Every structure is written in C-alpha cells, then in structure tokens.
Amino acid sequence: MTTLVYEDFAHAYVTEVGDAVRRMLPRGTEAVDLLAKATADGGEIRAFGNGGSSAIVRSALLQLHAHAGVPVNDAMMSPATLAYTAQRDEYRTAFARSLARDIDRVDLVVVASVSGRSANILEAARLCVEHRVPVLALVGGDGTQMEPAGGMVWATGTTDQQISEDAMLTALTLAAAAALGPGTEPLPARAERHLHALAAVDTELLGAFLREATEAVSDAIRNRRRIYVLCPDGGPLALVGEHFAHNLRWDAPLGVDGVQPPLVVCDPSLADMSAILNDHPDPAHGVRHQLSSASPEDVVFLLAYDSAGRTTREAVTAANVAGTRPFLLHRDGPSRSGVGTRGFRLPRVDDFVLAALVQSVAHLLCRTTRAALTTDQAAVLSPDDLMARDLAPLREFSDTPSL
C-alpha cells in the first residue's frame, strides 16, 4: 500500500470517530448527571467490559479516582479473580457474581459492549435492575439492545467495533471529567476542544507512521519476533497500552489462516511492578528491564506524554541499544524522536483524552496490519477497503448466549 492510502484511510477513520462522538453528545448531560450523582453520594462505581471495553471503562474510572477520590479498587475484577470465578462457575455470570457481593453500596454501574448482547454484561445489568442500581451502558448501533432501568443507554450510532470503542472512550472520559463537581468545565466546552484536536491530527504524518509501523508489525508477526507495547510513565496511557497490545495480539490476526498469535509484551503486571519499584525505586527501571530481553528487529511501541521526559528518553535509548524498531507516540516534546526512532506527535489534549487519540492510532494499526496479513502483496487496497475491515462480524463470541 502506498503512503497516500494510509493517509486517506487515517483521515476517513478519524473523521468517522469525530462523527460518532458528535452523535453521542446530545445525551452527554444525562451521562454527566449519572456520574455526578454517584460521585456526590460517596458510593462506589463499578464498571465491566470485555476485551478492549474493559480498558475503556477502567480508564474513565481512573479519571474519577484521580480527581474525585471515587473508590475504584474493586471496580473491575482482577485477571486472577476473573479466571478463578470463570472456572468455578461460568463466565457469563462472573461479573454479576462479583457485583452481587456488595451491590447495596454501589451507586452506579458502567458497562461497555459494542454488540450490547454480551451475556455477562446482560447478567450484570439484570442484577442492577433487580436492585434498583442505575446503569450507564455504552453500546454500538442504535442502543435498542439494552434497557437498563434508572440509567441510560448511550449509543454510538455505528456498529463498527473500533470506531464505537473510540467514541465510547472519548465520550465517557469527557463526561467523567465534567462530573467532578462545582467549578469543572462543562461537557460542551470539553467536547468542542477535543473535536478540534481530533480534526487537527496530521493525517499526512500519521499515514507515514502507519505505513512503517504496519510493515514492522506484520514482519514481526510472520517471523515470530516480539512486539513490545510499553508506557514508561503509566497513567491512562498504560490502560490504552493494554488495549493496544490486545489489538495486536488478538484482533489483528483473529481468524487469519496460517497466522499464529503474535508474541506481544506489554506493561508489567501489578505483581511485576510492585516488585520492580520495591527493589529499584526508579520508574524507568521497569521499562529498561523489559527491553533488556529485546532482540534486533523486535518492534517496540512506546506510549508517552512527553518524549523529552527522562523515563521516555531512557526507554528510547534501551530500545535503540537492543537494535529494535522503535515507534514513539507522544503529545509533548520535540516532533523528531531521535536517531532510529519513528515518532508521531499528537495534538495537545489532557492526559485522559490523550488515551482516546492513542487508542484510535492503535485501531488504525490493527486494521492495516490485518490487511497486510490477509491480502496478496500484489493486491491494491483502497481507503474504503480498510474502512470496511470492521472486526465486529468476527466477534461471534459476543453473540453467543452460552458464554
């Protein structure tokens, strides 16, 4: 594919995300009111989602915790708890069982599901109806899939999985920021600023970034090289990094004949991080330690707030010393990322909404990588072809009631 195809695809995709966010905004005040009431009452907000939706809802709760002190430690089940519960019972009831234990002190449940039909999400929503707990449900399509009493269904207006997820993360993050109490900037002003930033994404430079990243990732997948997705400074970008890694590990090769799941290394687990900081209290040490296992031609994605920050600079140095192919996504710092590193600087937005922009880049890369893995090298793909590569039809699991 030519760089122009990547540019046009990036422009078309970013435009569709903006359109989806605009469709959601008229109901934004209702979402803000639900979040504000739950926050003001001092109760607990719980959130559930499958796949990338898990990172989306946890990112919004991180916003509330960071700025309003909302208790979120138990807002999402840990991987260990989730696996244990699913084995003992069944996955369709895992969320509901987790919620049932302390539902009397829960003031709001946030769920995200593009299909709106995931059995475990519906079980949790049903439990909320029984206990009169309001539900804020973010879904794809027109929103007729769910009817949570006492809450609202916030629909994206599109069934496209990746565009829906980007609109969900953007709208939910903006609503959470606007629900933080007196003196906070209202949703319309926040949304307008974000939509301006979205329109300001330089799709010409992004197209060049995507082309190189796609070639590197598809080559790594075919040749069984490792792909690293790391966020040296943590925060909301670490959650979107989890989603980024999920896209490359699971979504990009989903159902592609002859392609094995790629070897993707992402940010340390809680057990790893607590050990790293206890033994060596330097935030840069964790990333340096991970990249010490990298080999030449491995691919490294670094997600950063500031490319000039110390942890980011040390991560770039470690990636270059290992001979990897590093790609840097950032908001602040110089646009040129240094020798051997392909960088892309995103528009100036706050930390939380930056995560939404990075997630869109991850989704673009997921689709172009999937196209590179499934398309004959001689074939000529158009931006329309790439826009049509929605993964929702492959998500048969979300429509399977037995799960």
Coordinates of C-alpha atoms in Angstrom, one line a residue:
M1 CA 0.0 0.0 0.0
T2 CA 1.2 3.5 -0.8
T3 CA 1.6 6.1 1.9
L4 CA -1.3 8.0 0.3
V5 CA -3.6 5.1 1.0
Y6 CA -2.6 5.2 4.7
E7 CA -3.1 9.0 4.8
D8 CA -6.6 8.8 3.3
F9 CA -7.6 5.9 5.5
A10 CA -6.4 7.8 8.6
H11 CA -8.3 10.8 7.6
A12 CA -11.5 8.8 6.9
Y13 CA -11.2 6.9 10.1
V14 CA -10.6 10.0 12.3
T15 CA -13.5 11.7 10.7
E16 CA -15.8 8.8 11.4
V17 CA -14.7 8.8 15.1
G18 CA -15.5 12.5 15.3
D19 CA -18.9 12.0 13.8
A20 CA -19.7 9.2 16.3
V21 CA -18.7 11.4 19.2
R22 CA -20.9 14.2 17.9
R23 CA -23.8 11.7 17.7
M24 CA -23.3 10.8 21.3
L25 CA -23.0 14.4 22.7
P26 CA -26.7 15.3 22.8
R27 CA -27.2 12.7 25.6
G28 CA -24.0 13.7 27.3
T29 CA -25.7 15.7 30.0
E30 CA -27.6 12.6 31.2
A31 CA -24.4 10.7 31.5
V32 CA -22.7 13.5 33.4
D33 CA -25.7 13.7 35.8
L34 CA -25.5 9.9 36.5
L35 CA -21.8 10.1 37.1
A36 CA -22.0 13.3 39.2
K37 CA -24.8 11.9 41.4
A38 CA -22.9 8.7 42.1
T39 CA -19.7 10.7 42.9
A40 CA -21.6 13.1 45.2
D41 CA -23.2 10.3 47.2
G42 CA -19.9 8.9 48.1
G43 CA -20.8 5.4 47.0
E44 CA -19.0 3.0 44.7
I45 CA -19.0 3.0 41.0
R46 CA -18.4 -0.4 39.3
A47 CA -17.6 -1.0 35.7
F48 CA -17.5 -4.0 33.4
G49 CA -16.5 -4.7 29.8
N50 CA -15.0 -7.4 27.6
G51 CA -11.8 -7.1 25.6
G52 CA -10.9 -3.5 24.8
S53 CA -14.1 -2.4 26.5
S54 CA -12.5 -3.4 29.8
A55 CA -9.7 -0.9 29.4
I56 CA -12.2 1.8 28.3
V57 CA -14.4 1.6 31.4
R58 CA -11.4 1.4 33.7
S59 CA -9.8 4.4 32.1
A60 CA -12.9 6.5 32.9
L61 CA -13.0 5.3 36.5
L62 CA -9.3 6.2 36.8
Q63 CA -10.3 9.7 35.8
L64 CA -12.9 9.8 38.7
H65 CA -10.5 8.3 41.2
A66 CA -7.6 10.6 40.3
H67 CA -9.6 13.8 40.5
A68 CA -12.5 13.0 42.9
G69 CA -11.3 10.1 45.1
V70 CA -14.1 7.8 43.9
P71 CA -13.3 4.3 45.3
V72 CA -12.4 2.1 42.3
N73 CA -10.0 -0.5 43.6
D74 CA -12.7 -3.2 43.2
A75 CA -14.3 -1.6 40.2
M76 CA -13.1 -4.2 37.8
M77 CA -12.2 -7.8 38.6
S78 CA -8.5 -8.7 38.5
P79 CA -7.4 -11.3 35.9
A80 CA -6.7 -13.8 38.6
T81 CA -10.2 -13.4 40.2
L82 CA -11.8 -13.4 36.7
A83 CA -10.2 -16.7 35.7
Y84 CA -10.8 -18.3 39.0
T85 CA -14.5 -17.4 39.0
A86 CA -15.0 -18.4 35.4
Q87 CA -13.5 -21.9 36.2
R88 CA -15.6 -22.4 39.3
D89 CA -18.8 -21.2 37.8
E90 CA -19.1 -19.9 34.3
Y91 CA -18.0 -16.7 32.5
R92 CA -21.5 -15.5 31.7
T93 CA -22.2 -14.9 35.5
A94 CA -18.7 -13.8 36.5
F95 CA -19.5 -10.1 36.5
A96 CA -22.9 -10.5 38.2
R97 CA -21.4 -12.7 40.9
S98 CA -18.7 -10.1 41.6
L99 CA -21.3 -7.3 41.7
A100 CA -23.8 -9.2 43.9
R101 CA -21.5 -9.4 46.9
D102 CA -21.6 -5.7 47.7
I103 CA -24.3 -4.3 45.4
D104 CA -26.0 -2.5 48.3
R105 CA -23.2 0.1 48.4
V106 CA -23.0 0.5 44.6
D107 CA -24.4 3.8 43.3
L108 CA -23.7 3.3 39.6
V109 CA -22.6 0.5 37.2
V110 CA -21.0 1.4 34.0
V111 CA -20.8 -1.2 31.2
A112 CA -19.5 -1.1 27.7
S113 CA -20.4 -3.5 24.9
V114 CA -20.3 -2.7 21.2
S115 CA -22.8 -5.5 20.4
G116 CA -24.9 -4.8 23.5
R117 CA -25.6 -8.5 23.6
S118 CA -22.6 -10.0 25.6
A119 CA -24.2 -12.4 28.1
N120 CA -22.1 -11.5 31.1
I121 CA -22.9 -7.8 30.6
L122 CA -26.6 -8.5 30.3
E123 CA -26.5 -10.6 33.5
A124 CA -24.9 -7.7 35.4
A125 CA -27.4 -5.3 34.0
R126 CA -30.3 -7.6 35.0
L127 CA -28.9 -7.8 38.6
C128 CA -28.8 -4.0 38.7
V129 CA -32.5 -3.7 37.6
E130 CA -33.4 -6.1 40.4
H131 CA -31.6 -4.0 43.0
R132 CA -32.6 -0.6 41.5
V133 CA -29.0 0.3 40.7
P134 CA -28.7 2.7 37.7
V135 CA -26.7 1.5 34.7
L136 CA -24.8 3.7 32.3
A137 CA -24.5 1.4 29.3
L138 CA -22.3 2.3 26.3
V139 CA -23.2 0.3 23.2
G140 CA -22.8 0.3 19.5
G141 CA -25.7 0.8 17.0
D142 CA -28.9 2.5 17.9
G143 CA -29.0 1.4 21.5
T144 CA -32.1 -0.7 21.3
Q145 CA -30.2 -3.8 22.6
M146 CA -30.5 -2.8 26.3
E147 CA -33.0 -1.1 28.6
P148 CA -31.4 -0.6 32.0
A149 CA -33.9 0.9 34.4
G150 CA -32.9 4.0 36.2
G151 CA -30.0 4.7 33.9
M152 CA -29.3 5.3 30.3
V153 CA -28.2 3.6 27.1
W154 CA -25.5 5.7 25.4
A155 CA -25.3 4.6 21.8
T156 CA -22.5 5.4 19.3
G157 CA -24.8 5.2 16.2
T158 CA -22.4 2.8 14.4
T159 CA -21.9 -0.9 14.6
D160 CA -18.2 -0.6 13.6
Q161 CA -16.3 -2.1 16.5
Q162 CA -13.2 0.1 16.6
I163 CA -15.0 3.4 15.8
S164 CA -17.6 2.6 18.5
E165 CA -14.8 1.9 21.0
D166 CA -13.0 5.1 20.3
A167 CA -16.3 7.1 20.6
M168 CA -17.1 5.3 23.8
L169 CA -13.8 6.1 25.4
T170 CA -13.9 9.7 24.3
A171 CA -17.4 10.4 25.4
L172 CA -17.2 8.6 28.7
T173 CA -13.9 10.3 29.5
L174 CA -15.3 13.7 28.7
A175 CA -18.4 13.0 30.8
A176 CA -16.4 11.8 33.7
A177 CA -14.2 14.9 33.6
A178 CA -17.4 17.1 33.5
A179 CA -18.9 15.3 36.5
L180 CA -16.2 16.1 39.0
G181 CA -18.2 18.8 40.9
P182 CA -18.6 22.6 41.1
G183 CA -16.1 24.6 39.0
T184 CA -15.4 21.9 36.5
E185 CA -15.6 22.8 32.8
P186 CA -18.9 21.8 31.2
L187 CA -19.2 19.0 28.8
P188 CA -19.9 21.1 25.6
A189 CA -16.7 23.1 26.0
R190 CA -14.6 20.0 26.7
A191 CA -16.1 18.2 23.7
E192 CA -15.6 21.1 21.4
R193 CA -11.9 21.3 22.3
H194 CA -11.5 17.6 21.8
L195 CA -13.2 17.5 18.5
H196 CA -10.9 20.4 17.4
A197 CA -7.9 18.4 18.5
L198 CA -9.2 15.3 16.6
A199 CA -9.6 17.4 13.5
A200 CA -6.0 18.7 14.0
V201 CA -4.4 15.2 13.8
D202 CA -1.9 15.5 11.0
T203 CA -3.0 12.6 8.9
E204 CA -0.2 13.1 6.4
L205 CA 2.4 12.4 9.1
L206 CA 0.2 9.7 10.6
G207 CA 0.0 8.0 7.3
A208 CA 3.8 7.7 7.1
F209 CA 3.9 6.5 10.7
L210 CA 1.2 3.9 10.0
R211 CA 3.0 2.6 6.9
E212 CA 6.3 2.0 8.7
A213 CA 4.6 0.6 11.8
T214 CA 2.4 -1.8 9.7
E215 CA 5.4 -3.1 7.8
A216 CA 7.3 -3.7 11.0
V217 CA 4.4 -5.3 12.9
S218 CA 3.4 -7.6 10.0
D219 CA 7.0 -8.6 9.5
A220 CA 7.4 -9.3 13.3
I221 CA 4.2 -11.5 13.3
R222 CA 5.3 -13.5 10.2
N223 CA 8.8 -14.0 11.6
R224 CA 7.9 -14.7 15.2
R225 CA 9.7 -11.6 16.5
R226 CA 8.5 -9.9 19.7
I227 CA 6.3 -6.8 19.8
Y228 CA 6.6 -4.5 22.9
V229 CA 3.9 -2.1 23.9
L230 CA 5.1 0.0 26.8
C231 CA 4.1 3.1 28.7
P232 CA 7.1 4.3 30.8
D233 CA 5.1 6.8 32.8
G234 CA 1.9 4.8 33.5
G235 CA -1.4 6.6 34.0
P236 CA -4.3 6.4 31.4
L237 CA -1.8 5.6 28.7
A238 CA -1.0 2.3 30.5
L239 CA -4.6 1.3 30.2
V240 CA -4.8 2.2 26.5
G241 CA -1.4 0.4 26.1
E242 CA -3.2 -2.7 27.4
H243 CA -5.8 -2.2 24.7
F244 CA -3.1 -1.5 22.1
A245 CA -1.4 -4.8 23.0
H246 CA -4.8 -6.6 22.9
N247 CA -5.4 -5.3 19.4
L248 CA -2.1 -6.6 18.1
R249 CA -2.1 -9.9 20.0
W250 CA -5.8 -10.8 19.4
D251 CA -7.6 -8.6 16.9
A252 CA -5.1 -8.2 14.1
P253 CA -4.6 -12.0 13.5
L254 CA -8.2 -13.0 14.5
G255 CA -9.3 -15.7 12.1
V256 CA -6.4 -15.2 9.7
D257 CA -5.4 -18.6 8.2
G258 CA -1.8 -19.6 8.9
V259 CA -1.0 -16.8 11.3
Q260 CA -0.1 -17.7 14.8
P261 CA -0.9 -15.3 17.7
P262 CA 2.0 -12.8 17.9
L263 CA 4.4 -12.5 20.7
V264 CA 3.3 -9.3 22.4
V265 CA 5.0 -8.0 25.6
C266 CA 3.1 -5.2 27.4
D267 CA 3.5 -3.2 30.6
P268 CA 4.3 -5.1 33.8
S269 CA 1.6 -6.7 35.8
L270 CA 0.8 -5.4 39.3
A271 CA 3.0 -8.2 40.8
D272 CA 5.9 -7.3 38.5
M273 CA 5.6 -3.5 39.1
S274 CA 5.4 -3.8 42.9
A275 CA 8.5 -6.0 42.9
I276 CA 10.4 -3.7 40.5
L277 CA 9.6 -0.5 42.5
N278 CA 10.3 -2.2 45.8
D279 CA 13.7 -3.5 44.6
H280 CA 14.7 -0.5 42.4
P281 CA 12.5 2.6 43.1
D282 CA 13.1 4.2 39.6
P283 CA 10.2 4.4 37.2
A284 CA 12.5 4.0 34.2
H285 CA 13.9 0.8 35.6
G286 CA 10.9 -1.3 34.7
V287 CA 11.0 -0.5 31.0
R288 CA 14.8 -0.8 30.8
H289 CA 14.4 -4.2 32.4
Q290 CA 11.8 -5.4 30.0
L291 CA 13.8 -4.1 27.0
S292 CA 16.9 -5.9 28.1
S293 CA 15.3 -9.0 26.7
A294 CA 14.7 -7.5 23.3
S295 CA 16.4 -8.7 20.2
P296 CA 17.4 -7.0 16.9
E297 CA 14.4 -6.3 14.7
D298 CA 11.8 -6.7 17.5
V299 CA 9.2 -4.0 17.4
V300 CA 8.8 -1.5 20.3
F301 CA 5.9 0.9 20.7
L302 CA 6.4 3.5 23.4
L303 CA 3.4 5.5 24.6
A304 CA 4.4 8.7 26.3
Y305 CA 3.1 12.0 27.5
D306 CA 6.4 13.8 26.9
S307 CA 9.1 12.5 24.5
A308 CA 11.6 14.6 26.4
G309 CA 10.8 13.1 29.8
R310 CA 13.6 11.1 31.4
T311 CA 11.8 7.7 31.5
T312 CA 10.8 8.1 27.8
R313 CA 14.4 9.0 26.8
E314 CA 15.8 6.1 28.7
A315 CA 13.2 3.7 27.1
V316 CA 14.1 5.0 23.6
T317 CA 17.8 4.6 24.4
A318 CA 17.2 1.0 25.6
A319 CA 15.2 0.2 22.5
N320 CA 17.9 1.5 20.2
V321 CA 20.7 -0.2 22.1
A322 CA 18.9 -3.5 21.6
G323 CA 18.7 -2.9 17.8
T324 CA 14.8 -2.9 17.8
R325 CA 12.5 -1.0 15.6
P326 CA 11.1 1.7 18.0
F327 CA 7.9 3.7 17.4
L328 CA 7.0 6.6 19.7
L329 CA 3.5 8.1 20.2
H330 CA 3.5 11.2 22.3
R331 CA 1.9 14.6 23.0
D332 CA 4.7 16.8 24.3
G333 CA 8.3 17.2 23.4
P334 CA 10.1 17.6 20.0
S335 CA 8.4 16.1 17.0
R336 CA 11.6 14.5 15.9
S337 CA 12.2 11.4 18.1
G338 CA 15.9 10.8 17.6
V339 CA 18.0 8.6 15.5
G340 CA 16.4 5.3 14.6
T341 CA 13.0 6.1 16.1
R342 CA 9.8 6.8 14.2
G343 CA 7.7 9.2 16.2
F344 CA 4.3 10.8 15.9
R345 CA 3.2 13.7 18.0
L346 CA -0.5 14.0 18.8
P347 CA -2.3 17.3 19.4
R348 CA -2.4 18.9 22.8
V349 CA -5.2 17.4 25.0
D350 CA -5.3 16.4 28.6
D351 CA -3.8 13.1 29.9
F352 CA -7.1 11.2 29.8
V353 CA -8.3 12.3 26.4
L354 CA -4.8 11.7 25.0
A355 CA -5.5 8.0 25.7
A356 CA -8.5 8.2 23.3
L357 CA -6.3 9.6 20.5
V358 CA -3.7 6.9 21.1
Q359 CA -6.4 4.2 21.0
S360 CA -7.5 5.4 17.6
V361 CA -3.9 5.0 16.3
A362 CA -3.9 1.5 17.7
H363 CA -7.1 0.7 15.9
L364 CA -5.8 2.1 12.7
L365 CA -2.7 0.0 13.0
C366 CA -4.8 -3.1 13.9
R367 CA -6.7 -2.7 10.6
T368 CA -3.7 -2.0 8.4
T369 CA -1.8 -4.9 9.9
R370 CA -4.8 -7.2 9.4
A371 CA -4.9 -6.1 5.8
A372 CA -1.2 -6.8 5.4
L373 CA -1.6 -10.3 6.8
T374 CA -4.6 -11.3 4.7
T375 CA -4.1 -9.5 1.4
D376 CA -2.0 -10.7 -1.5
Q377 CA 1.0 -8.5 -1.8
A378 CA 0.1 -7.6 -5.4
A379 CA -3.4 -6.5 -4.4
V380 CA -4.2 -2.8 -4.4
L381 CA -6.2 -1.8 -1.4
S382 CA -8.1 1.5 -1.1
P383 CA -9.0 3.5 2.0
D384 CA -12.6 2.2 1.5
D385 CA -11.3 -1.3 1.7
L386 CA -9.6 -0.6 5.0
M387 CA -12.6 1.2 6.4
A388 CA -14.7 -1.9 5.6
R389 CA -12.4 -4.1 7.7
D390 CA -14.5 -3.9 10.8
L391 CA -13.9 -6.7 13.2
A392 CA -17.4 -6.7 14.7
P393 CA -18.6 -9.5 12.3
L394 CA -15.8 -11.7 13.6
R395 CA -16.9 -11.2 17.2
E396 CA -19.0 -14.3 17.3
F397 CA -18.3 -14.7 21.0
S398 CA -20.3 -11.6 21.9
D399 CA -23.4 -13.0 20.3
T400 CA -23.1 -16.5 21.9
P401 CA -25.7 -16.7 24.8
S402 CA -23.9 -19.8 26.3
L403 CA -20.9 -17.8 27.4

